[in-house]
Amino acid sequence: MEINKDLIAASSTPMVLGILAEEDSYGYAILKRVRELSGGRMEWTDGMLYPVLHRLERLGHVEARWEVAESGRRRKYYRITSRGRAQLAEERRQWQAVDATLRGIWQALSLSVPASHPAAAAPLPQGA
């Protein structure tokens, strides 16, 4: 299943902030964590992630620092700030409202569509 790019873009901020709330991280590790958490259904690219990180940094939601890894390679690590934690809490409230609304719609559809209607055979979205 390919997830719509609009949904990926809309969910990128809470996902990145949520991952950074777990622990400080760097770009490749964030990409790997998104893939892991989505069961492989979301494959973000550098070109999608770094603009999000840079925007969050400009907004004061994350801070960045350079570190040298054991391999000797420099990595830019990101950490969530207190402003970022507040934003994550707000994003969570908003996504919970969207999720509740969609669940209500899916439930209403499953109750109102006759079993013989083609929509009745359509699978409900994941998590519904």
N, CA, C and O atoms as CSV, one atom per row, in Angstrom:
chain,resi,resn,atom,element,x,y,z
A,1,MET,N,N,0.853,-1.172,0.000
A,1,MET,CA,C,0.000,0.000,0.000
A,1,MET,C,C,0.899,1.235,0.000
A,1,MET,O,O,1.807,1.355,0.822
A,2,GLU,N,N,0.637,2.135,-0.916
A,2,GLU,CA,C,1.369,3.389,-0.959
A,2,GLU,C,C,0.533,4.458,-0.265
A,2,GLU,O,O,-0.650,4.625,-0.563
A,3,ILE,N,N,1.153,5.176,0.656
A,3,ILE,CA,C,0.451,6.214,1.412
A,3,ILE,C,C,0.538,7.522,0.637
A,3,ILE,O,O,1.601,7.898,0.141
A,4,ASN,N,N,-0.580,8.198,0.543
A,4,ASN,CA,C,-0.701,9.455,-0.175
A,4,ASN,C,C,0.329,10.467,0.327
A,4,ASN,O,O,0.533,10.616,1.532
A,5,LYS,N,N,0.978,11.163,-0.619
A,5,LYS,CA,C,2.020,12.137,-0.264
A,5,LYS,C,C,1.485,13.277,0.595
A,5,LYS,O,O,2.211,13.814,1.431
A,6,ASP,N,N,0.229,13.649,0.399
A,6,ASP,CA,C,-0.359,14.704,1.225
A,6,ASP,C,C,-0.453,14.266,2.689
A,6,ASP,O,O,-0.219,15.065,3.596
A,7,LEU,N,N,-0.796,12.995,2.915
A,7,LEU,CA,C,-0.863,12.481,4.287
A,7,LEU,C,C,0.524,12.419,4.911
A,7,LEU,O,O,0.703,12.738,6.087
A,8,ILE,N,N,1.500,12.008,4.116
A,8,ILE,CA,C,2.870,11.952,4.624
A,8,ILE,C,C,3.338,13.343,5.012
A,8,ILE,O,O,3.919,13.530,6.082
A,9,ALA,N,N,3.089,14.320,4.148
A,9,ALA,CA,C,3.509,15.695,4.443
A,9,ALA,C,C,2.803,16.227,5.681
A,9,ALA,O,O,3.432,16.854,6.533
A,10,ALA,N,N,1.511,15.985,5.786
A,10,ALA,CA,C,0.735,16.499,6.918
A,10,ALA,C,C,1.177,15.878,8.241
A,10,ALA,O,O,1.104,16.523,9.286
A,11,SER,N,N,1.632,14.642,8.198
A,11,SER,CA,C,2.003,13.939,9.425
A,11,SER,C,C,3.492,14.050,9.761
A,11,SER,O,O,3.928,13.543,10.794
A,12,SER,N,N,4.262,14.696,8.916
A,12,SER,CA,C,5.711,14.720,9.121
A,12,SER,C,C,6.129,15.444,10.407
A,12,SER,O,O,7.027,14.978,11.107
A,13,THR,N,N,5.500,16.555,10.719
A,13,THR,CA,C,5.887,17.300,11.924
A,13,THR,C,C,5.657,16.488,13.197
A,13,THR,O,O,6.588,16.347,13.989
A,14,PRO,N,N,4.453,15.945,13.431
A,14,PRO,CA,C,4.299,15.181,14.673
A,14,PRO,C,C,5.166,13.921,14.696
A,14,PRO,O,O,5.601,13.494,15.766
A,15,MET,N,N,5.419,13.327,13.539
A,15,MET,CA,C,6.266,12.127,13.530
A,15,MET,C,C,7.696,12.460,13.913
A,15,MET,O,O,8.295,11.775,14.742
A,16,VAL,N,N,8.243,13.500,13.319
A,16,VAL,CA,C,9.627,13.879,13.627
A,16,VAL,C,C,9.737,14.312,15.083
A,16,VAL,O,O,10.653,13.886,15.787
A,17,LEU,N,N,8.816,15.151,15.540
A,17,LEU,CA,C,8.863,15.583,16.938
A,17,LEU,C,C,8.698,14.393,17.886
A,17,LEU,O,O,9.370,14.328,18.916
A,18,GLY,N,N,7.819,13.463,17.552
A,18,GLY,CA,C,7.617,12.286,18.388
A,18,GLY,C,C,8.866,11.415,18.462
A,18,GLY,O,O,9.220,10.921,19.532
A,19,ILE,N,N,9.525,11.229,17.340
A,19,ILE,CA,C,10.762,10.435,17.313
A,19,ILE,C,C,11.838,11.128,18.147
A,19,ILE,O,O,12.561,10.476,18.900
A,20,LEU,N,N,11.942,12.447,18.010
A,20,LEU,CA,C,12.944,13.177,18.785
A,20,LEU,C,C,12.578,13.269,20.264
A,20,LEU,O,O,13.457,13.471,21.102
A,21,ALA,N,N,11.301,13.123,20.597
A,21,ALA,CA,C,10.896,13.081,22.007
A,21,ALA,C,C,11.385,11.793,22.659
A,21,ALA,O,O,11.613,11.752,23.869
A,22,GLU,N,N,11.548,10.731,21.847
A,22,GLU,CA,C,12.098,9.467,22.373
A,22,GLU,C,C,13.566,9.640,22.743
A,22,GLU,O,O,14.005,9.237,23.820
A,23,GLU,N,N,14.325,10.260,21.808
A,23,GLU,CA,C,15.753,10.486,22.017
A,23,GLU,C,C,16.299,11.369,20.900
A,23,GLU,O,O,15.703,11.470,19.828
A,24,ASP,N,N,17.441,12.008,21.162
A,24,ASP,CA,C,18.111,12.787,20.124
A,24,ASP,C,C,18.464,11.841,18.980
A,24,ASP,O,O,18.733,10.661,19.202
A,25,SER,N,N,18.460,12.367,17.760
A,25,SER,CA,C,18.728,11.493,16.623
A,25,SER,C,C,19.272,12.294,15.451
A,25,SER,O,O,19.284,13.524,15.478
A,26,TYR,N,N,19.720,11.586,14.429
A,26,TYR,CA,C,20.243,12.200,13.208
A,26,TYR,C,C,19.420,11.712,12.027
A,26,TYR,O,O,18.637,10.770,12.147
A,27,GLY,N,N,19.605,12.361,10.891
A,27,GLY,CA,C,18.752,12.136,9.727
A,27,GLY,C,C,18.500,10.694,9.346
A,27,GLY,O,O,17.348,10.264,9.280
A,28,TYR,N,N,19.565,9.931,9.090
A,28,TYR,CA,C,19.379,8.553,8.638
A,28,TYR,C,C,18.627,7.725,9.688
A,28,TYR,O,O,17.772,6.909,9.343
A,29,ALA,N,N,18.945,7.938,10.957
A,29,ALA,CA,C,18.271,7.184,12.022
A,29,ALA,C,C,16.791,7.540,12.094
A,29,ALA,O,O,15.959,6.682,12.387
A,30,ILE,N,N,16.460,8.808,11.826
A,30,ILE,CA,C,15.048,9.213,11.812
A,30,ILE,C,C,14.328,8.522,10.658
A,30,ILE,O,O,13.224,8.006,10.834
A,31,LEU,N,N,14.950,8.509,9.475
A,31,LEU,CA,C,14.351,7.815,8.322
A,31,LEU,C,C,14.114,6.339,8.636
A,31,LEU,O,O,13.063,5.785,8.314
A,32,LYS,N,N,15.089,5.723,9.256
A,32,LYS,CA,C,14.990,4.304,9.620
A,32,LYS,C,C,13.869,4.074,10.637
A,32,LYS,O,O,13.136,3.089,10.544
A,33,ARG,N,N,13.738,4.981,11.605
A,33,ARG,CA,C,12.701,4.843,12.646
A,33,ARG,C,C,11.305,4.986,12.051
A,33,ARG,O,O,10.389,4.262,12.442
A,34,VAL,N,N,11.132,5.920,11.098
A,34,VAL,CA,C,9.830,6.071,10.425
A,34,VAL,C,C,9.481,4.774,9.699
A,34,VAL,O,O,8.355,4.286,9.795
A,35,ARG,N,N,10.439,4.226,8.981
A,35,ARG,CA,C,10.205,2.971,8.248
A,35,ARG,C,C,9.834,1.853,9.225
A,35,ARG,O,O,8.917,1.072,8.971
A,36,GLU,N,N,10.561,1.789,10.348
A,36,GLU,CA,C,10.306,0.763,11.369
A,36,GLU,C,C,8.910,0.918,11.981
A,36,GLU,O,O,8.156,-0.051,12.071
A,37,LEU,N,N,8.574,2.139,12.400
A,37,LEU,CA,C,7.284,2.380,13.047
A,37,LEU,C,C,6.101,2.160,12.109
A,37,LEU,O,O,5.010,1.799,12.550
A,38,SER,N,N,6.322,2.380,10.815
A,38,SER,CA,C,5.238,2.219,9.838
A,38,SER,C,C,5.174,0.812,9.270
A,38,SER,O,O,4.371,0.538,8.378
A,39,GLY,N,N,6.002,-0.073,9.770
A,39,GLY,CA,C,6.023,-1.427,9.229
A,39,GLY,C,C,6.457,-1.451,7.767
A,39,GLY,O,O,6.050,-2.327,7.005
A,40,GLY,N,N,7.284,-0.485,7.386
A,40,GLY,CA,C,7.782,-0.408,6.017
A,40,GLY,C,C,6.851,0.277,5.039
A,40,GLY,O,O,7.166,0.372,3.852
A,41,ARG,N,N,5.703,0.760,5.513
A,41,ARG,CA,C,4.732,1.394,4.606
A,41,ARG,C,C,5.105,2.830,4.257
A,41,ARG,O,O,4.622,3.377,3.266
A,42,MET,N,N,5.962,3.437,5.067
A,42,MET,CA,C,6.378,4.816,4.792
A,42,MET,C,C,7.883,4.830,4.559
A,42,MET,O,O,8.670,4.486,5.441
A,43,GLU,N,N,8.258,5.229,3.371
A,43,GLU,CA,C,9.665,5.328,3.001
A,43,GLU,C,C,9.977,6.791,2.736
A,43,GLU,O,O,9.806,7.276,1.617
A,44,TRP,N,N,10.430,7.485,3.755
A,44,TRP,CA,C,10.788,8.882,3.580
A,44,TRP,C,C,12.147,8.977,2.907
A,44,TRP,O,O,12.952,8.049,2.971
A,45,THR,N,N,12.390,10.105,2.264
A,45,THR,CA,C,13.676,10.368,1.628
A,45,THR,C,C,14.351,11.538,2.337
A,45,THR,O,O,13.718,12.273,3.095
A,46,ASP,N,N,15.646,11.695,2.078
A,46,ASP,CA,C,16.376,12.849,2.615
A,46,ASP,C,C,15.706,14.142,2.176
A,46,ASP,O,O,15.579,15.086,2.955
A,47,GLY,N,N,15.282,14.172,0.925
A,47,GLY,CA,C,14.677,15.371,0.356
A,47,GLY,C,C,13.367,15.753,1.020
A,47,GLY,O,O,12.931,16.900,0.920
A,48,MET,N,N,12.741,14.809,1.691
A,48,MET,CA,C,11.505,15.104,2.420
A,48,MET,C,C,11.810,15.447,3.874
A,48,MET,O,O,11.190,16.343,4.447
A,49,LEU,N,N,12.764,14.738,4.469
A,49,LEU,CA,C,13.052,14.909,5.895
A,49,LEU,C,C,13.765,16.222,6.220
A,49,LEU,O,O,13.355,16.939,7.132
A,50,TYR,N,N,14.824,16.537,5.481
A,50,TYR,CA,C,15.639,17.684,5.875
A,50,TYR,C,C,14.913,19.021,5.817
A,50,TYR,O,O,15.153,19.857,6.689
A,51,PRO,N,N,14.046,19.273,4.852
A,51,PRO,CA,C,13.273,20.522,4.929
A,51,PRO,C,C,12.403,20.599,6.187
A,51,PRO,O,O,12.227,21.677,6.755
A,52,VAL,N,N,11.865,19.469,6.618
A,52,VAL,CA,C,11.062,19.439,7.852
A,52,VAL,C,C,11.954,19.767,9.053
A,52,VAL,O,O,11.594,20.592,9.893
A,53,LEU,N,N,13.106,19.123,9.127
A,53,LEU,CA,C,14.026,19.386,10.240
A,53,LEU,C,C,14.471,20.850,10.254
A,53,LEU,O,O,14.524,21.475,11.313
A,54,HIS,N,N,14.787,21.387,9.091
A,54,HIS,CA,C,15.235,22.785,9.030
A,54,HIS,C,C,14.116,23.747,9.433
A,54,HIS,O,O,14.370,24.744,10.109
A,55,ARG,N,N,12.886,23.455,9.024
A,55,ARG,CA,C,11.744,24.294,9.420
A,55,ARG,C,C,11.529,24.214,10.932
A,55,ARG,O,O,11.308,25.234,11.585
A,56,LEU,N,N,11.593,23.005,11.483
A,56,LEU,CA,C,11.423,22.843,12.927
A,56,LEU,C,C,12.539,23.555,13.689
A,56,LEU,O,O,12.311,24.084,14.777
A,57,GLU,N,N,13.731,23.568,13.123
A,57,GLU,CA,C,14.845,24.274,13.758
A,57,GLU,C,C,14.605,25.793,13.726
A,57,GLU,O,O,14.821,26.477,14.726
A,58,ARG,N,N,14.158,26.316,12.577
A,58,ARG,CA,C,13.854,27.753,12.470
A,58,ARG,C,C,12.772,28.170,13.460
A,58,ARG,O,O,12.825,29.266,14.018
A,59,LEU,N,N,11.779,27.285,13.680
A,59,LEU,CA,C,10.681,27.583,14.596
A,59,LEU,C,C,11.062,27.422,16.070
A,59,LEU,O,O,10.286,27.775,16.957
A,60,GLY,N,N,12.249,26.894,16.322
A,60,GLY,CA,C,12.691,26.681,17.701
A,60,GLY,C,C,12.148,25.407,18.316
A,60,GLY,O,O,12.195,25.245,19.535
A,61,HIS,N,N,11.636,24.501,17.502
A,61,HIS,CA,C,11.092,23.240,18.013
A,61,HIS,C,C,12.163,22.166,18.170
A,61,HIS,O,O,12.004,21.227,18.950
A,62,VAL,N,N,13.257,22.314,17.420
A,62,VAL,CA,C,14.398,21.410,17.564
A,62,VAL,C,C,15.677,22.233,17.547
A,62,VAL,O,O,15.712,23.349,17.027
A,63,GLU,N,N,16.722,21.661,18.124
A,63,GLU,CA,C,18.061,22.231,18.081
A,63,GLU,C,C,18.984,21.181,17.480
A,63,GLU,O,O,18.762,19.979,17.630
A,64,ALA,N,N,20.023,21.655,16.798
A,64,ALA,CA,C,20.957,20.739,16.155
A,64,ALA,C,C,22.367,20.933,16.700
A,64,ALA,O,O,22.740,22.025,17.131
A,65,ARG,N,N,23.133,19.862,16.672
A,65,ARG,CA,C,24.538,19.915,17.061
A,65,ARG,C,C,25.296,18.870,16.234
A,65,ARG,O,O,24.735,17.848,15.838
A,66,TRP,N,N,26.546,19.139,15.990
A,66,TRP,CA,C,27.390,18.190,15.258
A,66,TRP,C,C,28.136,17.313,16.245
A,66,TRP,O,O,28.618,17.792,17.271
A,67,GLU,N,N,28.230,16.019,15.932
A,67,GLU,CA,C,29.006,15.066,16.726
A,67,GLU,C,C,29.778,14.173,15.770
A,67,GLU,O,O,29.395,13.993,14.614
A,68,VAL,N,N,30.864,13.622,16.269
A,68,VAL,CA,C,31.643,12.677,15.480
A,68,VAL,C,C,31.277,11.274,15.958
A,68,VAL,O,O,31.390,10.951,17.141
A,69,ALA,N,N,30.834,10.445,15.003
A,69,ALA,CA,C,30.449,9.070,15.325
A,69,ALA,C,C,31.698,8.216,15.532
A,69,ALA,O,O,32.809,8.646,15.220
A,70,GLU,N,N,31.512,7.005,16.059
A,70,GLU,CA,C,32.635,6.085,16.262
A,70,GLU,C,C,33.381,5.813,14.960
A,70,GLU,O,O,34.585,5.553,14.962
A,71,SER,N,N,32.658,5.875,13.860
A,71,SER,CA,C,33.264,5.636,12.547
A,71,SER,C,C,34.150,6.809,12.112
A,71,SER,O,O,34.875,6.707,11.122
A,72,GLY,N,N,34.088,7.924,12.855
A,72,GLY,CA,C,34.845,9.113,12.500
A,72,GLY,C,C,34.052,10.083,11.636
A,72,GLY,O,O,34.518,11.180,11.329
A,73,ARG,N,N,32.871,9.676,11.253
A,73,ARG,CA,C,32.029,10.516,10.406
A,73,ARG,C,C,31.261,11.520,11.262
A,73,ARG,O,O,30.774,11.185,12.342
A,74,ARG,N,N,31.160,12.751,10.769
A,74,ARG,CA,C,30.387,13.775,11.473
A,74,ARG,C,C,28.905,13.594,11.187
A,74,ARG,O,O,28.505,13.332,10.052
A,75,ARG,N,N,28.098,13.737,12.232
A,75,ARG,CA,C,26.642,13.634,12.099
A,75,ARG,C,C,25.996,14.823,12.795
A,75,ARG,O,O,26.455,15.282,13.841
A,76,LYS,N,N,24.935,15.299,12.195
A,76,LYS,CA,C,24.174,16.389,12.805
A,76,LYS,C,C,23.029,15.756,13.594
A,76,LYS,O,O,22.127,15.144,13.021
A,77,TYR,N,N,23.080,15.911,14.900
A,77,TYR,CA,C,22.051,15.373,15.783
A,77,TYR,C,C,21.026,16.452,16.091
A,77,TYR,O,O,21.358,17.629,16.233
A,78,TYR,N,N,19.787,16.027,16.189
A,78,TYR,CA,C,18.681,16.936,16.501
A,78,TYR,C,C,18.074,16.523,17.829
A,78,TYR,O,O,17.974,15.337,18.145
A,79,ARG,N,N,17.671,17.527,18.603
A,79,ARG,CA,C,16.968,17.262,19.865
A,79,ARG,C,C,15.750,18.164,19.917
A,79,ARG,O,O,15.764,19.286,19.412
A,80,ILE,N,N,14.696,17.653,20.539
A,80,ILE,CA,C,13.465,18.428,20.689
A,80,ILE,C,C,13.656,19.430,21.824
A,80,ILE,O,O,14.300,19.124,22.828
A,81,THR,N,N,13.101,20.613,21.664
A,81,THR,CA,C,13.174,21.654,22.695
A,81,THR,C,C,11.871,21.668,23.491
A,81,THR,O,O,10.936,20.930,23.182
A,82,SER,N,N,11.821,22.507,24.508
A,82,SER,CA,C,10.564,22.613,25.272
A,82,SER,C,C,9.456,23.174,24.376
A,82,SER,O,O,8.303,22.762,24.503
A,83,ARG,N,N,9.779,24.096,23.482
A,83,ARG,CA,C,8.782,24.584,22.510
A,83,ARG,C,C,8.320,23.448,21.607
A,83,ARG,O,O,7.142,23.358,21.263
A,84,GLY,N,N,9.253,22.584,21.228
A,84,GLY,CA,C,8.912,21.437,20.389
A,84,GLY,C,C,8.002,20.455,21.118
A,84,GLY,O,O,7.094,19.881,20.516
A,85,ARG,N,N,8.243,20.263,22.404
A,85,ARG,CA,C,7.375,19.373,23.192
A,85,ARG,C,C,5.964,19.943,23.291
A,85,ARG,O,O,4.982,19.202,23.223
A,86,ALA,N,N,5.868,21.252,23.449
A,86,ALA,CA,C,4.546,21.895,23.483
A,86,ALA,C,C,3.853,21.752,22.125
A,86,ALA,O,O,2.651,21.496,22.059
A,87,GLN,N,N,4.610,21.916,21.057
A,87,GLN,CA,C,4.049,21.751,19.717
A,87,GLN,C,C,3.620,20.309,19.482
A,87,GLN,O,O,2.579,20.062,18.873
A,88,LEU,N,N,4.411,19.362,19.959
A,88,LEU,CA,C,4.056,17.948,19.821
A,88,LEU,C,C,2.739,17.661,20.545
A,88,LEU,O,O,1.898,16.928,20.024
A,89,ALA,N,N,2.554,18.223,21.722
A,89,ALA,CA,C,1.298,18.028,22.468
A,89,ALA,C,C,0.124,18.597,21.678
A,89,ALA,O,O,-0.943,17.985,21.626
A,90,GLU,N,N,0.313,19.768,21.062
A,90,GLU,CA,C,-0.753,20.369,20.254
A,90,GLU,C,C,-1.031,19.530,19.009
A,90,GLU,O,O,-2.187,19.301,18.654
A,91,GLU,N,N,0.024,19.077,18.354
A,91,GLU,CA,C,-0.148,18.217,17.167
A,91,GLU,C,C,-0.917,16.946,17.544
A,91,GLU,O,O,-1.782,16.488,16.798
A,92,ARG,N,N,-0.594,16.394,18.696
A,92,ARG,CA,C,-1.281,15.174,19.149
A,92,ARG,C,C,-2.768,15.433,19.350
A,92,ARG,O,O,-3.598,14.628,18.927
A,93,ARG,N,N,-3.113,16.544,19.987
A,93,ARG,CA,C,-4.535,16.876,20.192
A,93,ARG,C,C,-5.248,17.002,18.848
A,93,ARG,O,O,-6.361,16.503,18.685
A,94,GLN,N,N,-4.617,17.660,17.900
A,94,GLN,CA,C,-5.240,17.843,16.587
A,94,GLN,C,C,-5.405,16.520,15.851
A,94,GLN,O,O,-6.461,16.258,15.275
A,95,TRP,N,N,-4.365,15.681,15.864
A,95,TRP,CA,C,-4.465,14.395,15.177
A,95,TRP,C,C,-5.483,13.479,15.849
A,95,TRP,O,O,-6.149,12.702,15.165
A,96,GLN,N,N,-5.617,13.553,17.165
A,96,GLN,CA,C,-6.634,12.754,17.846
A,96,GLN,C,C,-8.027,13.186,17.421
A,96,GLN,O,O,-8.919,12.349,17.286
A,97,ALA,N,N,-8.228,14.491,17.206
A,97,ALA,CA,C,-9.532,14.984,16.735
A,97,ALA,C,C,-9.804,14.485,15.317
A,97,ALA,O,O,-10.920,14.066,15.009
A,98,VAL,N,N,-8.792,14.527,14.457
A,98,VAL,CA,C,-8.949,14.027,13.082
A,98,VAL,C,C,-9.248,12.531,13.107
A,98,VAL,O,O,-10.150,12.062,12.413
A,99,ASP,N,N,-8.488,11.784,13.908
A,99,ASP,CA,C,-8.679,10.338,14.002
A,99,ASP,C,C,-10.093,10.002,14.500
A,99,ASP,O,O,-10.749,9.120,13.946
A,100,ALA,N,N,-10.557,10.690,15.529
A,100,ALA,CA,C,-11.901,10.431,16.067
A,100,ALA,C,C,-12.972,10.732,15.021
A,100,ALA,O,O,-13.955,10.001,14.900
A,101,THR,N,N,-12.774,11.808,14.269
A,101,THR,CA,C,-13.741,12.164,13.235
A,101,THR,C,C,-13.786,11.100,12.149
A,101,THR,O,O,-14.865,10.672,11.737
A,102,LEU,N,N,-12.621,10.673,11.687
A,102,LEU,CA,C,-12.582,9.630,10.651
A,102,LEU,C,C,-13.166,8.312,11.154
A,102,LEU,O,O,-13.886,7.634,10.422
A,103,ARG,N,N,-12.861,7.949,12.389
A,103,ARG,CA,C,-13.440,6.715,12.950
A,103,ARG,C,C,-14.968,6.806,12.972
A,103,ARG,O,O,-15.658,5.827,12.686
A,104,GLY,N,N,-15.489,7.985,13.314
A,104,GLY,CA,C,-16.941,8.172,13.301
A,104,GLY,C,C,-17.513,8.022,11.902
A,104,GLY,O,O,-18.569,7.418,11.712
A,105,ILE,N,N,-16.807,8.574,10.927
A,105,ILE,CA,C,-17.256,8.452,9.534
A,105,ILE,C,C,-17.211,7.000,9.089
A,105,ILE,O,O,-18.173,6.504,8.502
A,106,TRP,N,N,-16.090,6.300,9.365
A,106,TRP,CA,C,-15.979,4.892,8.950
A,106,TRP,C,C,-17.083,4.058,9.614
A,106,TRP,O,O,-17.679,3.186,8.982
A,107,GLN,N,N,-17.346,4.340,10.899
A,107,GLN,CA,C,-18.387,3.603,11.622
A,107,GLN,C,C,-19.759,3.876,11.004
A,107,GLN,O,O,-20.542,2.950,10.792
A,108,ALA,N,N,-20.045,5.135,10.717
A,108,ALA,CA,C,-21.340,5.492,10.113
A,108,ALA,C,C,-21.499,4.835,8.745
A,108,ALA,O,O,-22.579,4.357,8.399
A,109,LEU,N,N,-20.424,4.816,7.980
A,109,LEU,CA,C,-20.483,4.176,6.654
A,109,LEU,C,C,-20.752,2.683,6.762
A,109,LEU,O,O,-21.540,2.127,5.997
A,110,SER,N,N,-20.095,2.043,7.712
A,110,SER,CA,C,-20.279,0.596,7.839
A,110,SER,C,C,-21.686,0.252,8.307
A,110,SER,O,O,-22.176,-0.843,8.029
A,111,LEU,N,N,-22.346,1.170,9.013
A,111,LEU,CA,C,-23.709,0.925,9.485
A,111,LEU,C,C,-24.758,1.278,8.434
A,111,LEU,O,O,-25.837,0.687,8.405
A,112,SER,N,N,-24.433,2.254,7.561
A,112,SER,CA,C,-25.452,2.746,6.635
A,112,SER,C,C,-25.386,2.137,5.244
A,112,SER,O,O,-26.335,2.287,4.475
A,113,VAL,N,N,-24.311,1.461,4.893
A,113,VAL,CA,C,-24.174,0.917,3.548
A,113,VAL,C,C,-24.711,-0.514,3.530
A,113,VAL,O,O,-24.248,-1.355,4.301
A,114,PRO,N,N,-25.688,-0.803,2.653
A,114,PRO,CA,C,-26.199,-2.171,2.553
A,114,PRO,C,C,-25.085,-3.137,2.150
A,114,PRO,O,O,-24.165,-2.759,1.425
A,115,ALA,N,N,-25.167,-4.352,2.609
A,115,ALA,CA,C,-24.137,-5.349,2.344
A,115,ALA,C,C,-23.926,-5.584,0.850
A,115,ALA,O,O,-22.832,-5.975,0.444
A,116,SER,N,N,-24.941,-5.358,0.030
A,116,SER,CA,C,-24.815,-5.588,-1.407
A,116,SER,C,C,-24.129,-4.428,-2.127
A,116,SER,O,O,-23.758,-4.568,-3.292
A,117,HIS,N,N,-23.954,-3.297,-1.464
A,117,HIS,CA,C,-23.329,-2.116,-2.077
A,117,HIS,C,C,-21.822,-2.339,-2.183
A,117,HIS,O,O,-21.222,-2.887,-1.259
A,118,PRO,N,N,-21.181,-1.917,-3.313
A,118,PRO,CA,C,-19.733,-2.120,-3.470
A,118,PRO,C,C,-18.907,-1.497,-2.355
A,118,PRO,O,O,-17.854,-2.035,-2.013
A,119,ALA,N,N,-19.344,-0.385,-1.776
A,119,ALA,CA,C,-18.595,0.259,-0.703
A,119,ALA,C,C,-18.547,-0.612,0.545
A,119,ALA,O,O,-17.625,-0.492,1.352
A,120,ALA,N,N,-19.520,-1.476,0.705
A,120,ALA,CA,C,-19.553,-2.350,1.881
A,120,ALA,C,C,-18.402,-3.348,1.839
A,120,ALA,O,O,-17.924,-3.790,2.884
A,121,ALA,N,N,-17.958,-3.703,0.644
A,121,ALA,CA,C,-16.873,-4.663,0.510
A,121,ALA,C,C,-15.508,-4.004,0.643
A,121,ALA,O,O,-14.506,-4.696,0.820
A,122,ALA,N,N,-15.452,-2.672,0.560
A,122,ALA,CA,C,-14.178,-1.971,0.655
A,122,ALA,C,C,-13.638,-2.100,2.067
A,122,ALA,O,O,-14.370,-1.910,3.038
A,123,PRO,N,N,-12.359,-2.423,2.180
A,123,PRO,CA,C,-11.775,-2.546,3.530
A,123,PRO,C,C,-11.684,-1.185,4.207
A,123,PRO,O,O,-11.448,-0.165,3.561
A,124,LEU,N,N,-11.874,-1.193,5.511
A,124,LEU,CA,C,-11.725,0.040,6.285
A,124,LEU,C,C,-10.254,0.386,6.367
A,124,LEU,O,O,-9.407,-0.507,6.328
A,125,PRO,N,N,-9.931,1.670,6.481
A,125,PRO,CA,C,-8.531,2.070,6.628
A,125,PRO,C,C,-7.915,1.439,7.869
A,125,PRO,O,O,-8.615,1.107,8.826
A,126,GLN,N,N,-6.598,1.278,7.840
A,126,GLN,CA,C,-5.846,0.706,8.958
A,126,GLN,C,C,-6.175,1.453,10.227
A,126,GLN,O,O,-6.211,2.684,10.223
A,127,GLY,N,N,-6.413,0.748,11.306
A,127,GLY,CA,C,-6.684,1.379,12.587
A,127,GLY,C,C,-8.123,1.756,12.818
A,127,GLY,O,O,-8.471,2.238,13.896
A,128,ALA,N,N,-8.976,1.545,11.822
A,128,ALA,CA,C,-10.392,1.918,11.982
A,128,ALA,C,C,-11.171,0.794,12.616
A,128,ALA,O,O,-12.376,0.922,12.830
